[in-house]
mmCIF file of C-alpha atoms in Angstrom:
data_model
loop_
_atom_site.group_PDB
_atom_site.id
_atom_site.type_symbol
_atom_site.label_atom_id
_atom_site.label_comp_id
_atom_site.label_asym_id
_atom_site.label_seq_id
_atom_site.Cartn_x
_atom_site.Cartn_y
_atom_site.Cartn_z
ATOM 1 C CA ALA A 1 -12.026 -1.071 13.707
ATOM 2 C CA GLN A 2 -10.890 -2.722 10.515
ATOM 3 C CA SER A 3 -8.386 -5.487 9.915
ATOM 4 C CA VAL A 4 -7.164 -7.549 6.986
ATOM 5 C CA THR A 5 -5.758 -11.048 7.303
ATOM 6 C CA GLN A 6 -3.803 -12.818 4.617
ATOM 7 C CA LEU A 7 -3.899 -16.455 5.511
ATOM 8 C CA ASP A 8 -0.645 -17.547 3.903
ATOM 9 C CA SER A 9 2.700 -15.815 4.327
ATOM 10 C CA GLN A 10 4.288 -17.807 1.482
ATOM 11 C CA VAL A 11 2.774 -19.687 -1.438
ATOM 12 C CA PRO A 12 5.111 -21.810 -3.590
ATOM 13 C CA VAL A 13 3.708 -22.925 -6.930
ATOM 14 C CA PHE A 14 5.038 -24.337 -10.182
ATOM 15 C CA GLU A 15 4.936 -22.325 -13.381
ATOM 16 C CA GLU A 16 1.671 -22.673 -15.357
ATOM 17 C CA ALA A 17 -0.178 -23.979 -12.289
ATOM 18 C CA PRO A 18 -3.200 -22.153 -10.856
ATOM 19 C CA VAL A 19 -2.870 -20.170 -7.643
ATOM 20 C CA GLU A 20 -5.137 -18.678 -5.000
ATOM 21 C CA LEU A 21 -3.998 -16.131 -2.421
ATOM 22 C CA ARG A 22 -6.426 -15.847 0.454
ATOM 23 C CA CYS A 23 -7.614 -12.669 2.144
ATOM 24 C CA ASN A 24 -10.198 -12.107 4.860
ATOM 25 C CA TYR A 25 -11.277 -8.762 6.228
ATOM 26 C CA SER A 26 -13.083 -7.555 9.301
ATOM 27 C CA SER A 27 -14.783 -4.195 9.422
ATOM 28 C CA SER A 28 -17.554 -2.417 11.271
ATOM 29 C CA VAL A 29 -17.969 -0.019 8.339
ATOM 30 C CA SER A 30 -18.254 -0.395 4.589
ATOM 31 C CA VAL A 31 -14.949 -0.881 2.814
ATOM 32 C CA TYR A 32 -13.573 -1.052 -0.672
ATOM 33 C CA LEU A 33 -11.123 -3.884 -1.301
ATOM 34 C CA PHE A 34 -7.896 -4.001 -3.287
ATOM 35 C CA TRP A 35 -5.026 -6.246 -4.219
ATOM 36 C CA TYR A 36 -1.587 -4.752 -4.764
ATOM 37 C CA VAL A 37 1.649 -6.373 -5.967
ATOM 38 C CA GLN A 38 5.146 -5.324 -4.933
ATOM 39 C CA TYR A 39 8.261 -6.317 -6.845
ATOM 40 C CA PRO A 40 11.683 -5.975 -5.183
ATOM 41 C CA ASN A 41 12.833 -2.399 -4.675
ATOM 42 C CA GLN A 42 9.594 -1.005 -6.000
ATOM 43 C CA GLY A 43 6.391 0.501 -4.685
ATOM 44 C CA LEU A 44 2.959 -1.092 -4.791
ATOM 45 C CA GLN A 45 1.135 -1.608 -8.070
ATOM 46 C CA LEU A 46 -2.653 -1.842 -8.100
ATOM 47 C CA LEU A 47 -3.748 -5.257 -9.419
ATOM 48 C CA LEU A 48 -7.495 -4.926 -9.040
ATOM 49 C CA LYS A 49 -10.216 -3.279 -7.012
ATOM 50 C CA TYR A 50 -13.699 -3.993 -5.722
ATOM 51 C CA LEU A 51 -15.770 -0.857 -5.217
ATOM 52 C CA SER A 52 -19.285 -2.121 -5.945
ATOM 53 C CA GLY A 53 -21.277 -4.140 -8.460
ATOM 54 C CA SER A 54 -20.195 -7.526 -9.757
ATOM 55 C CA THR A 55 -18.473 -9.581 -7.081
ATOM 56 C CA LEU A 56 -16.007 -11.036 -9.590
ATOM 57 C CA VAL A 57 -13.437 -8.454 -10.561
ATOM 58 C CA LYS A 58 -10.732 -8.792 -13.162
ATOM 59 C CA GLY A 59 -7.412 -7.057 -12.935
ATOM 60 C CA ILE A 60 -4.145 -6.739 -14.754
ATOM 61 C CA ASN A 61 -1.806 -9.591 -15.691
ATOM 62 C CA GLY A 62 -4.639 -12.159 -15.769
ATOM 63 C CA PHE A 63 -5.516 -11.913 -12.078
ATOM 64 C CA GLU A 64 -9.065 -11.921 -10.746
ATOM 65 C CA ALA A 65 -10.677 -11.818 -7.317
ATOM 66 C CA GLU A 66 -14.068 -12.593 -5.890
ATOM 67 C CA PHE A 67 -15.733 -10.558 -3.178
ATOM 68 C CA ASN A 68 -17.730 -12.716 -0.784
ATOM 69 C CA LYS A 69 -19.623 -10.599 1.699
ATOM 70 C CA SER A 70 -20.995 -13.482 3.780
ATOM 71 C CA GLN A 71 -17.522 -14.949 4.278
ATOM 72 C CA THR A 72 -15.851 -11.521 4.384
ATOM 73 C CA SER A 73 -13.277 -12.759 1.904
ATOM 74 C CA PHE A 74 -11.567 -11.359 -1.173
ATOM 75 C CA HIS A 75 -9.354 -14.127 -2.555
ATOM 76 C CA LEU A 76 -7.027 -13.515 -5.484
ATOM 77 C CA ARG A 77 -6.730 -16.108 -8.258
ATOM 78 C CA LYS A 78 -4.813 -16.715 -11.434
ATOM 79 C CA PRO A 79 -5.408 -19.786 -13.625
ATOM 80 C CA SER A 80 -1.815 -20.098 -14.830
ATOM 81 C CA VAL A 81 1.159 -18.331 -13.234
ATOM 82 C CA HIS A 82 4.439 -17.261 -14.793
ATOM 83 C CA ILE A 83 7.885 -16.891 -13.317
ATOM 84 C CA SER A 84 7.413 -13.131 -13.611
ATOM 85 C CA ASP A 85 4.506 -13.299 -11.117
ATOM 86 C CA THR A 86 6.996 -13.960 -8.318
ATOM 87 C CA ALA A 87 6.448 -11.030 -5.953
ATOM 88 C CA GLU A 88 4.755 -10.016 -2.728
ATOM 89 C CA TYR A 89 1.013 -9.506 -2.820
ATOM 90 C CA PHE A 90 -0.979 -7.328 -0.448
ATOM 91 C CA CYS A 91 -4.688 -7.307 0.219
ATOM 92 C CA ALA A 92 -6.020 -3.974 1.477
ATOM 93 C CA ALA A 93 -9.260 -2.409 2.693
ATOM 94 C CA LEU A 94 -10.253 1.237 2.416
ATOM 95 C CA PRO A 95 -13.184 2.564 4.473
ATOM 96 C CA THR A 96 -15.714 4.222 2.187
ATOM 97 C CA SER A 97 -15.922 7.205 4.518
ATOM 98 C CA ASN A 98 -13.183 9.042 2.617
ATOM 99 C CA THR A 99 -10.367 8.595 5.124
ATOM 100 C CA GLY A 100 -7.486 7.991 2.731
ATOM 101 C CA LYS A 101 -6.342 5.202 5.053
ATOM 102 C CA LEU A 102 -5.632 1.812 3.521
ATOM 103 C CA ILE A 103 -5.486 -1.106 5.947
ATOM 104 C CA PHE A 104 -3.109 -3.764 4.681
ATOM 105 C CA GLY A 105 -2.714 -7.442 5.317
ATOM 106 C CA GLN A 106 0.736 -8.757 6.175
ATOM 107 C CA GLY A 107 1.433 -9.817 2.617
ATOM 108 C CA THR A 108 1.840 -13.126 0.790
ATOM 109 C CA THR A 109 5.024 -13.997 -1.036
ATOM 110 C CA LEU A 110 4.235 -15.861 -4.232
ATOM 111 C CA GLN A 111 7.172 -18.011 -5.334
ATOM 112 C CA VAL A 112 6.773 -19.386 -8.843
ATOM 113 C CA LYS A 113 9.133 -22.275 -9.584
ATOM 114 C CA PRO A 114 10.155 -23.450 -13.057
ATOM 115 C CA LYS B 1 0.437 10.497 -17.388
ATOM 116 C CA ALA B 2 3.341 10.591 -14.967
ATOM 117 C CA GLY B 3 3.042 8.432 -11.869
ATOM 118 C CA VAL B 4 3.715 9.283 -8.255
ATOM 119 C CA THR B 5 7.265 10.522 -7.797
ATOM 120 C CA GLN B 6 9.136 10.231 -4.532
ATOM 121 C CA THR B 7 12.501 11.786 -3.801
ATOM 122 C CA PRO B 8 15.067 10.850 -2.805
ATOM 123 C CA ARG B 9 15.015 7.092 -3.401
ATOM 124 C CA TYR B 10 17.586 6.385 -0.715
ATOM 125 C CA LEU B 11 18.683 8.215 2.402
ATOM 126 C CA ILE B 12 21.193 7.416 5.109
ATOM 127 C CA LYS B 13 20.994 9.357 8.345
ATOM 128 C CA THR B 14 22.269 9.025 11.898
ATOM 129 C CA ARG B 15 20.298 8.946 15.121
ATOM 130 C CA GLY B 16 19.078 12.323 16.291
ATOM 131 C CA GLN B 17 19.037 13.908 12.856
ATOM 132 C CA GLN B 18 15.906 14.937 11.001
ATOM 133 C CA VAL B 19 14.829 14.142 7.456
ATOM 134 C CA THR B 20 12.362 15.429 4.886
ATOM 135 C CA LEU B 21 10.892 13.233 2.177
ATOM 136 C CA SER B 22 9.059 14.546 -0.856
ATOM 137 C CA CYS B 23 6.130 13.239 -2.890
ATOM 138 C CA SER B 24 4.673 14.548 -6.137
ATOM 139 C CA PRO B 25 1.256 13.010 -6.815
ATOM 140 C CA ILE B 26 -0.318 12.143 -10.124
ATOM 141 C CA SER B 27 -1.616 15.257 -11.855
ATOM 142 C CA GLY B 28 -5.155 15.993 -10.720
ATOM 143 C CA HIS B 29 -4.904 13.908 -7.547
ATOM 144 C CA ARG B 30 -5.600 15.923 -4.434
ATOM 145 C CA SER B 31 -5.307 13.230 -1.765
ATOM 146 C CA VAL B 32 -1.865 12.110 -0.636
ATOM 147 C CA SER B 33 -1.333 9.344 1.911
ATOM 148 C CA TRP B 34 1.918 8.221 3.516
ATOM 149 C CA TYR B 35 2.819 4.733 4.739
ATOM 150 C CA GLN B 36 5.741 3.145 6.538
ATOM 151 C CA GLN B 37 6.799 -0.359 5.479
ATOM 152 C CA THR B 38 9.021 -2.513 7.701
ATOM 153 C CA PRO B 39 9.619 -6.286 7.768
ATOM 154 C CA GLY B 40 8.248 -6.561 11.288
ATOM 155 C CA GLN B 41 5.212 -4.273 11.191
ATOM 156 C CA GLY B 42 4.312 -4.420 7.517
ATOM 157 C CA LEU B 43 2.553 -1.470 5.912
ATOM 158 C CA GLN B 44 1.280 1.117 8.363
ATOM 159 C CA PHE B 45 -0.633 4.301 7.641
ATOM 160 C CA LEU B 46 1.032 7.537 8.717
ATOM 161 C CA PHE B 47 -1.320 10.301 7.568
ATOM 162 C CA GLU B 48 -3.422 11.626 4.702
ATOM 163 C CA TYR B 49 -3.628 15.126 3.266
ATOM 164 C CA PHE B 50 -6.298 16.630 1.061
ATOM 165 C CA SER B 51 -6.285 20.222 -0.167
ATOM 166 C CA GLU B 52 -3.455 21.144 2.226
ATOM 167 C CA THR B 53 -5.312 19.765 5.273
ATOM 168 C CA GLN B 54 -4.431 16.696 7.282
ATOM 169 C CA ARG B 55 -7.631 14.679 7.430
ATOM 170 C CA ASN B 56 -6.458 11.471 9.018
ATOM 171 C CA LYS B 57 -3.536 10.360 11.124
ATOM 172 C CA GLY B 58 -2.175 6.973 12.137
ATOM 173 C CA ASN B 59 -0.659 5.891 15.439
ATOM 174 C CA PHE B 60 2.788 7.383 15.114
ATOM 175 C CA PRO B 61 4.564 9.729 17.518
ATOM 176 C CA GLY B 62 4.609 13.471 16.958
ATOM 177 C CA ARG B 63 8.116 13.201 15.504
ATOM 178 C CA PHE B 64 6.392 12.246 12.281
ATOM 179 C CA SER B 65 4.747 15.177 10.558
ATOM 180 C CA GLY B 66 3.772 16.229 7.104
ATOM 181 C CA ARG B 67 2.324 18.950 4.988
ATOM 182 C CA GLN B 68 0.780 19.474 1.593
ATOM 183 C CA PHE B 69 1.222 22.398 -0.729
ATOM 184 C CA SER B 70 -1.291 24.116 -2.976
ATOM 185 C CA ASN B 71 -0.077 22.083 -5.972
ATOM 186 C CA SER B 72 -0.830 18.875 -3.980
ATOM 187 C CA ARG B 73 2.829 17.988 -3.556
ATOM 188 C CA SER B 74 3.486 16.665 -0.083
ATOM 189 C CA GLU B 75 6.418 16.396 2.276
ATOM 190 C CA MET B 76 6.936 14.200 5.283
ATOM 191 C CA ASN B 77 9.325 15.103 8.070
ATOM 192 C CA VAL B 78 10.771 12.910 10.774
ATOM 193 C CA SER B 79 12.656 14.598 13.596
ATOM 194 C CA THR B 80 15.048 13.119 16.160
ATOM 195 C CA LEU B 81 15.559 9.973 14.137
ATOM 196 C CA GLU B 82 15.703 6.615 15.905
ATOM 197 C CA LEU B 83 17.098 3.305 14.681
ATOM 198 C CA GLY B 84 13.553 1.963 14.463
ATOM 199 C CA ASP B 85 12.660 4.592 11.889
ATOM 200 C CA SER B 86 14.621 2.647 9.284
ATOM 201 C CA ALA B 87 11.997 1.695 6.729
ATOM 202 C CA LEU B 88 10.625 2.132 3.249
ATOM 203 C CA TYR B 89 8.353 5.187 3.209
ATOM 204 C CA LEU B 90 5.676 5.065 0.568
ATOM 205 C CA CYS B 91 3.517 7.847 -0.732
ATOM 206 C CA ALA B 92 0.233 7.238 -2.543
ATOM 207 C CA SER B 93 -2.126 9.575 -4.327
ATOM 208 C CA SER B 94 -5.758 9.413 -5.344
ATOM 209 C CA THR B 95 -8.431 11.764 -6.633
ATOM 210 C CA SER B 96 -10.049 11.718 -3.201
ATOM 211 C CA GLY B 97 -9.657 9.726 -0.009
ATOM 212 C CA ASP B 98 -12.154 7.061 -1.019
ATOM 213 C CA GLN B 99 -10.698 6.180 -4.404
ATOM 214 C CA PRO B 100 -7.947 3.707 -5.397
ATOM 215 C CA GLN B 101 -4.491 4.841 -4.377
ATOM 216 C CA HIS B 102 -1.480 4.804 -6.661
ATOM 217 C CA PHE B 103 1.923 4.406 -5.096
ATOM 218 C CA GLY B 104 5.376 5.779 -5.743
ATOM 219 C CA ASP B 105 8.511 3.647 -5.550
ATOM 220 C CA GLY B 106 9.240 4.876 -2.041
ATOM 221 C CA THR B 107 12.141 6.348 -0.151
ATOM 222 C CA ARG B 108 14.315 3.865 1.699
ATOM 223 C CA LEU B 109 15.557 5.460 4.884
ATOM 224 C CA SER B 110 18.408 3.861 6.786
ATOM 225 C CA ILE B 111 19.392 5.086 10.233
ATOM 226 C CA LEU B 112 22.922 4.378 11.465
#
């Protein structure tokens, strides 16, 4: 079975400060890892993905994440946040066995304060 | 390239009714997955279709069903609606079931 745990339900941060949103996964099979962002009344937008290769992946809007196999983590980081980054962020795992089934964490609400 | 389109955006139904939601995937995408999003349970996988065949199914009762057409468009049907079915239903498409999924804006279903 697979599971994804986002360690913080809410992360408040001041504008222009750095932020890290934490994600751990558990899986008995190989998985791909993703971060999605959801703005109010919208669907999920893909921020970045780890499929293979370099463990540091860069995404849109200045976000990056590092895959750590030994710690089974995939934390999301941004060096300087903007008010517009306020949203809910989801970490997700997709088994590589072509199941079409994303397993999501419970989400982290990023609140950027002026 | 047009994104994933879900219709309608909002629906209000009463208990016992049935509802059909529609999803048009990105052109060229053959895999369509459906998810239910609620405040209490988060994002949960309903099922995935590829080339008109259901390949994977989540832990939902048989009242939840779906289908996919030859043009990859997909529909999801919920029969005998219950209050707990109130949720945002999201559709996602990808080239195949092991590639990144791209989501529509969802259909918000409210049950009175």
